[in-house]
Tab-separated table of C-alpha atoms in Angstrom:
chain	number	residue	atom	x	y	z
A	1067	UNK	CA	89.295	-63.732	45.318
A	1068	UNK	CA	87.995	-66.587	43.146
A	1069	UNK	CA	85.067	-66.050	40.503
A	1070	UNK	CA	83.425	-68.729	38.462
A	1071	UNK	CA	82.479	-68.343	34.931
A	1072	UNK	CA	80.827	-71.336	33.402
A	1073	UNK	CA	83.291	-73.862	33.635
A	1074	UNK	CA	86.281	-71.856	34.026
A	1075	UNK	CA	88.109	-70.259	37.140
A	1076	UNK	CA	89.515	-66.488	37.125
A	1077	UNK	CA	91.789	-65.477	40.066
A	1078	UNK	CA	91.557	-61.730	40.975
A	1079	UNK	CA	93.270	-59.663	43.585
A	1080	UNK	CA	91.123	-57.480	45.768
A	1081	UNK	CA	92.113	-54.404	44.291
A	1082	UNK	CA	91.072	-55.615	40.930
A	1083	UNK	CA	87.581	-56.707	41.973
A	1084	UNK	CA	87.080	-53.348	44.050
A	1085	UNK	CA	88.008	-51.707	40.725
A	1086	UNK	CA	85.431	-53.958	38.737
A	1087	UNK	CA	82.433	-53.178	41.080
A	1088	UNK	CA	82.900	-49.339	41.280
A	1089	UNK	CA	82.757	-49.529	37.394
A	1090	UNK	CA	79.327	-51.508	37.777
A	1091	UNK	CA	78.288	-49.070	40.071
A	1092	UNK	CA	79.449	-45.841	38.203
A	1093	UNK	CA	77.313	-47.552	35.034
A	1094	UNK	CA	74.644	-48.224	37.051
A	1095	UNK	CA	74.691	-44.738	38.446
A	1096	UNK	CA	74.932	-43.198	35.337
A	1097	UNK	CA	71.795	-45.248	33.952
A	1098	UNK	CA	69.913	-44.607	37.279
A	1099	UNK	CA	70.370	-40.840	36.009
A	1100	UNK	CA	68.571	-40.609	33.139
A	1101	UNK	CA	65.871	-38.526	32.588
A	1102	UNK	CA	62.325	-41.009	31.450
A	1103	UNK	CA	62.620	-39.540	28.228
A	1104	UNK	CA	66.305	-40.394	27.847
A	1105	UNK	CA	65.635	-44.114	29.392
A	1106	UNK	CA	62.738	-44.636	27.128
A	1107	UNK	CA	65.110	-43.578	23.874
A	1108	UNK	CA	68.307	-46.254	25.528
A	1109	UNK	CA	65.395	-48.736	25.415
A	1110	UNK	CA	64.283	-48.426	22.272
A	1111	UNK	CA	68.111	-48.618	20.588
A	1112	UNK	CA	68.720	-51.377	22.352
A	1113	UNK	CA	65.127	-53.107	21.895
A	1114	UNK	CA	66.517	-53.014	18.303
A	1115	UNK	CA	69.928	-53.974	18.372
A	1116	UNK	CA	68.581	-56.880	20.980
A	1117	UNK	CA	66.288	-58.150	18.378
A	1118	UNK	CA	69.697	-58.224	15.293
A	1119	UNK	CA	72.006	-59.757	18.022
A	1120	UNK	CA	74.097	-56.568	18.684
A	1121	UNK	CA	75.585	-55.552	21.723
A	1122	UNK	CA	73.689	-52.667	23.588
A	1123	UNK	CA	74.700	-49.035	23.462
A	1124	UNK	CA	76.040	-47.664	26.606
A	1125	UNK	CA	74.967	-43.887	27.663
A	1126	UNK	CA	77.932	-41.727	27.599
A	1127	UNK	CA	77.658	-38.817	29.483
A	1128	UNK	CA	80.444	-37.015	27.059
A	1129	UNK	CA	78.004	-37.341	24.158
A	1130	UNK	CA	75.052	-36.301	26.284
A	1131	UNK	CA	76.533	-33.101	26.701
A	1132	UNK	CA	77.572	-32.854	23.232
A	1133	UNK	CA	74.048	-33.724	22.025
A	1134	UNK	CA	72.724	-30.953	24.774
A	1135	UNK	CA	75.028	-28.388	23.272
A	1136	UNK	CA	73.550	-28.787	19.705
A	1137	UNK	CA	69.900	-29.475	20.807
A	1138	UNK	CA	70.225	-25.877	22.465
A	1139	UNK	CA	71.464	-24.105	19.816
A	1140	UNK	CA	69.110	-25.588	17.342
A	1141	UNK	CA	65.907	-24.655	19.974
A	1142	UNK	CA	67.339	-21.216	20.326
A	1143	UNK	CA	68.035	-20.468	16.617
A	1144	UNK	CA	64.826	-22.761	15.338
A	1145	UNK	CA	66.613	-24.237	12.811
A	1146	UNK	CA	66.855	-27.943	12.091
A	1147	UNK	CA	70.335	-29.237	10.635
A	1148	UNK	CA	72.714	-31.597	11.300
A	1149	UNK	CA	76.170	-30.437	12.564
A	1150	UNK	CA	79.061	-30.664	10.504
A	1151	UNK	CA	81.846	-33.561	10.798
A	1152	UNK	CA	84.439	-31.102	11.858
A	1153	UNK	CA	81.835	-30.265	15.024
A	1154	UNK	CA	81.053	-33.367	15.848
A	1155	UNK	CA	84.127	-35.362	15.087
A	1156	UNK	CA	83.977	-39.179	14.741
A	1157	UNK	CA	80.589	-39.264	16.153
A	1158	UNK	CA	77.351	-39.881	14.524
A	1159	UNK	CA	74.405	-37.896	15.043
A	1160	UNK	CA	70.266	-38.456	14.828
A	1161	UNK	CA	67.941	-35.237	14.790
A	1162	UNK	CA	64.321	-35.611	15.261
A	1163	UNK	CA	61.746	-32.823	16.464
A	1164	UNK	CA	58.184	-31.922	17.144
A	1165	UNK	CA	55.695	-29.803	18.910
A	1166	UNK	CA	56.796	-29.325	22.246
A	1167	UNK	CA	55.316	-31.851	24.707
A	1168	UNK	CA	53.456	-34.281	22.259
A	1169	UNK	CA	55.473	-36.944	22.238
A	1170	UNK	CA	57.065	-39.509	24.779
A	1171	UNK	CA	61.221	-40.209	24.304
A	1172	UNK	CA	60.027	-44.011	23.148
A	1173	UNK	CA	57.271	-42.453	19.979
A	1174	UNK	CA	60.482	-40.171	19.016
A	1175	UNK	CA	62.897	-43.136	18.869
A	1176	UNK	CA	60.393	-45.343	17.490
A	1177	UNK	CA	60.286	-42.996	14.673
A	1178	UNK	CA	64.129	-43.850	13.813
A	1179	UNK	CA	62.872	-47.393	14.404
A	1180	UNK	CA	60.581	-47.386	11.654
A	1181	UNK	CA	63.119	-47.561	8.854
A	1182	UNK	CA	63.517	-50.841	9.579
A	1183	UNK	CA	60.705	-51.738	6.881
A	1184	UNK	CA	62.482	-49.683	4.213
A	1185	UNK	CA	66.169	-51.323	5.180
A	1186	UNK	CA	67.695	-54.017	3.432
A	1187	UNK	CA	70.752	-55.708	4.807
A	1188	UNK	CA	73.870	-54.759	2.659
A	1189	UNK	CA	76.679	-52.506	2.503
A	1190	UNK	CA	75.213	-48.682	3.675
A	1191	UNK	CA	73.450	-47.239	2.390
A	1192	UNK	CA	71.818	-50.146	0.843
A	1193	UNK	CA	67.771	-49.655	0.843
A	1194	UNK	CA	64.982	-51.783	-0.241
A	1195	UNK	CA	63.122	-48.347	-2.082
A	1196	UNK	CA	64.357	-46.037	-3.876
A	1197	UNK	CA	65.218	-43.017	-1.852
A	1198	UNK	CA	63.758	-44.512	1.544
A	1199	UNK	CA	65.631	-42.997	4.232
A	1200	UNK	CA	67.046	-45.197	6.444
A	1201	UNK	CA	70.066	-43.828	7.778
A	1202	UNK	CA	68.554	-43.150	11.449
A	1203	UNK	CA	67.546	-46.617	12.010
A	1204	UNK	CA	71.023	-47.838	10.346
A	1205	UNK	CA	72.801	-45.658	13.048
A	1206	UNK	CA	71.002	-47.308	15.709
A	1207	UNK	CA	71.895	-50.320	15.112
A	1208	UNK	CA	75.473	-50.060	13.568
A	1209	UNK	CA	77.394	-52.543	15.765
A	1210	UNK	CA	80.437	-50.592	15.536
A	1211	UNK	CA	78.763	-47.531	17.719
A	1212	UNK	CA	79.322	-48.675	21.387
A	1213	UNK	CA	77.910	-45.391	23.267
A	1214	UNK	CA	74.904	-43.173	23.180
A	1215	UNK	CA	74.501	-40.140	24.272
A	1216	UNK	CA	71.089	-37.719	23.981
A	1217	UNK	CA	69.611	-34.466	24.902
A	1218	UNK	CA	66.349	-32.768	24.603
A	1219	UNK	CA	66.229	-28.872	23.949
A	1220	UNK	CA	63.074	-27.131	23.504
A	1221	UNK	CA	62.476	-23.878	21.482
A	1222	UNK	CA	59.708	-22.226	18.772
A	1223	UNK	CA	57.190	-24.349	20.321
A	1224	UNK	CA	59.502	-27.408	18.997
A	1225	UNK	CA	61.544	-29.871	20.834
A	1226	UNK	CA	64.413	-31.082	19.267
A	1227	UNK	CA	65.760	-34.500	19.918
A	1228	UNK	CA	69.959	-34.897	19.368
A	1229	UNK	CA	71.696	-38.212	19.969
A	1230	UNK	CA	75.301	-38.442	19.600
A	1231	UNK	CA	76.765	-41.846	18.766
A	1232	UNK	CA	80.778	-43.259	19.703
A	1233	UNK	CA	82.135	-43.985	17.099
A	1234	UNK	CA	80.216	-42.780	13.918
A	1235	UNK	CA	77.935	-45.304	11.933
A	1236	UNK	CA	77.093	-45.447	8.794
A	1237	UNK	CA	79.834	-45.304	6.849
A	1238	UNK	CA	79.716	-45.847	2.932
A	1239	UNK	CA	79.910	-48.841	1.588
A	1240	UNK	CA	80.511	-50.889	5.002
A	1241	UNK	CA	77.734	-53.230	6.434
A	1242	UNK	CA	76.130	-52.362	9.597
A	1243	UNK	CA	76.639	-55.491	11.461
């Protein structure tokens, strides 16, 4: 089997191009999955990183369920805390939450997005005022995090947003892109 890309020809064998489209459909199938709260917050991440030049974030189902896990227990306890590195591993991790049902996956993303007016490109965690968090929108759009992964969990009339990122952003001293 013969492909063309731009001005170059790549040989496959059968077997390799059978392999390549069941991994286009198994992404495809995996995207096609999403909840419209979950597609809306992809969209969003990738709206930014689009925007900087960055490569879009691919859902991982491994860090959906990881996300789920944490969601839940925060919605069942009520409490609102990041998990610890030894929990989470070399992921990074965004928590947002409010009233149950008032908001749409893209206004709770758009949130992180907002950041973006307090960022200043630099080494993390650089910022352009004093004390101006900025560390959700950084994680979005650190180009060394290739896979998303998120889960919604509701609980004392909250619902609390988790997404888990492969590998970790925002790491000290180290420019996001």
């Amino acid at each position: 089997m013969v492909h063309r890309m731009k001005d170059s020809i790549v040989k496959t064998t059968p077997l390799a191009a059978l392999l390549i489209l069941m991994a286009m459909s198994d992404a495809r199938a995996a995207a096609a999955s999403l909840s419209p709260a979950m597609e809306q917050i992809l969209a969003v991440h990738n709206r930014e990183r689009a925007v900087l030049k960055i490569a879009p974030l691919e859902w991982d189902e491994g860090l959906a369920k990881a996300a789920s896990a944490w969601a839940k227990q925060l919605g069942d306890n009520g409490t609102f805390e990041h998990s610890t590195r030894a929990e989470r591993g070399d992921t990074g991790e965004n928590l947002w939450t409010g009233t149950s049902g008032g908001f749409t996956g893209t206004a709770m993303a758009e949130g992180w997005a907002s950041e973006k007016a307090d960022f200043r490109y630099g080494p993390y965690p650089t910022r352009s005022k004093p004390g101006a968090a900025i560390g959700h929108y950084t994680q979005m759009i650190w180009s060394g995090s290739t896979k998303i992964g998120c889960a919604l969990a509701t609980g004392h009339r909250m619902d609390v947003l988790v997404c888990r990122y492969g590998p970790a952003g925002n790491v000290l001293g180290e420019k996001p892109y």
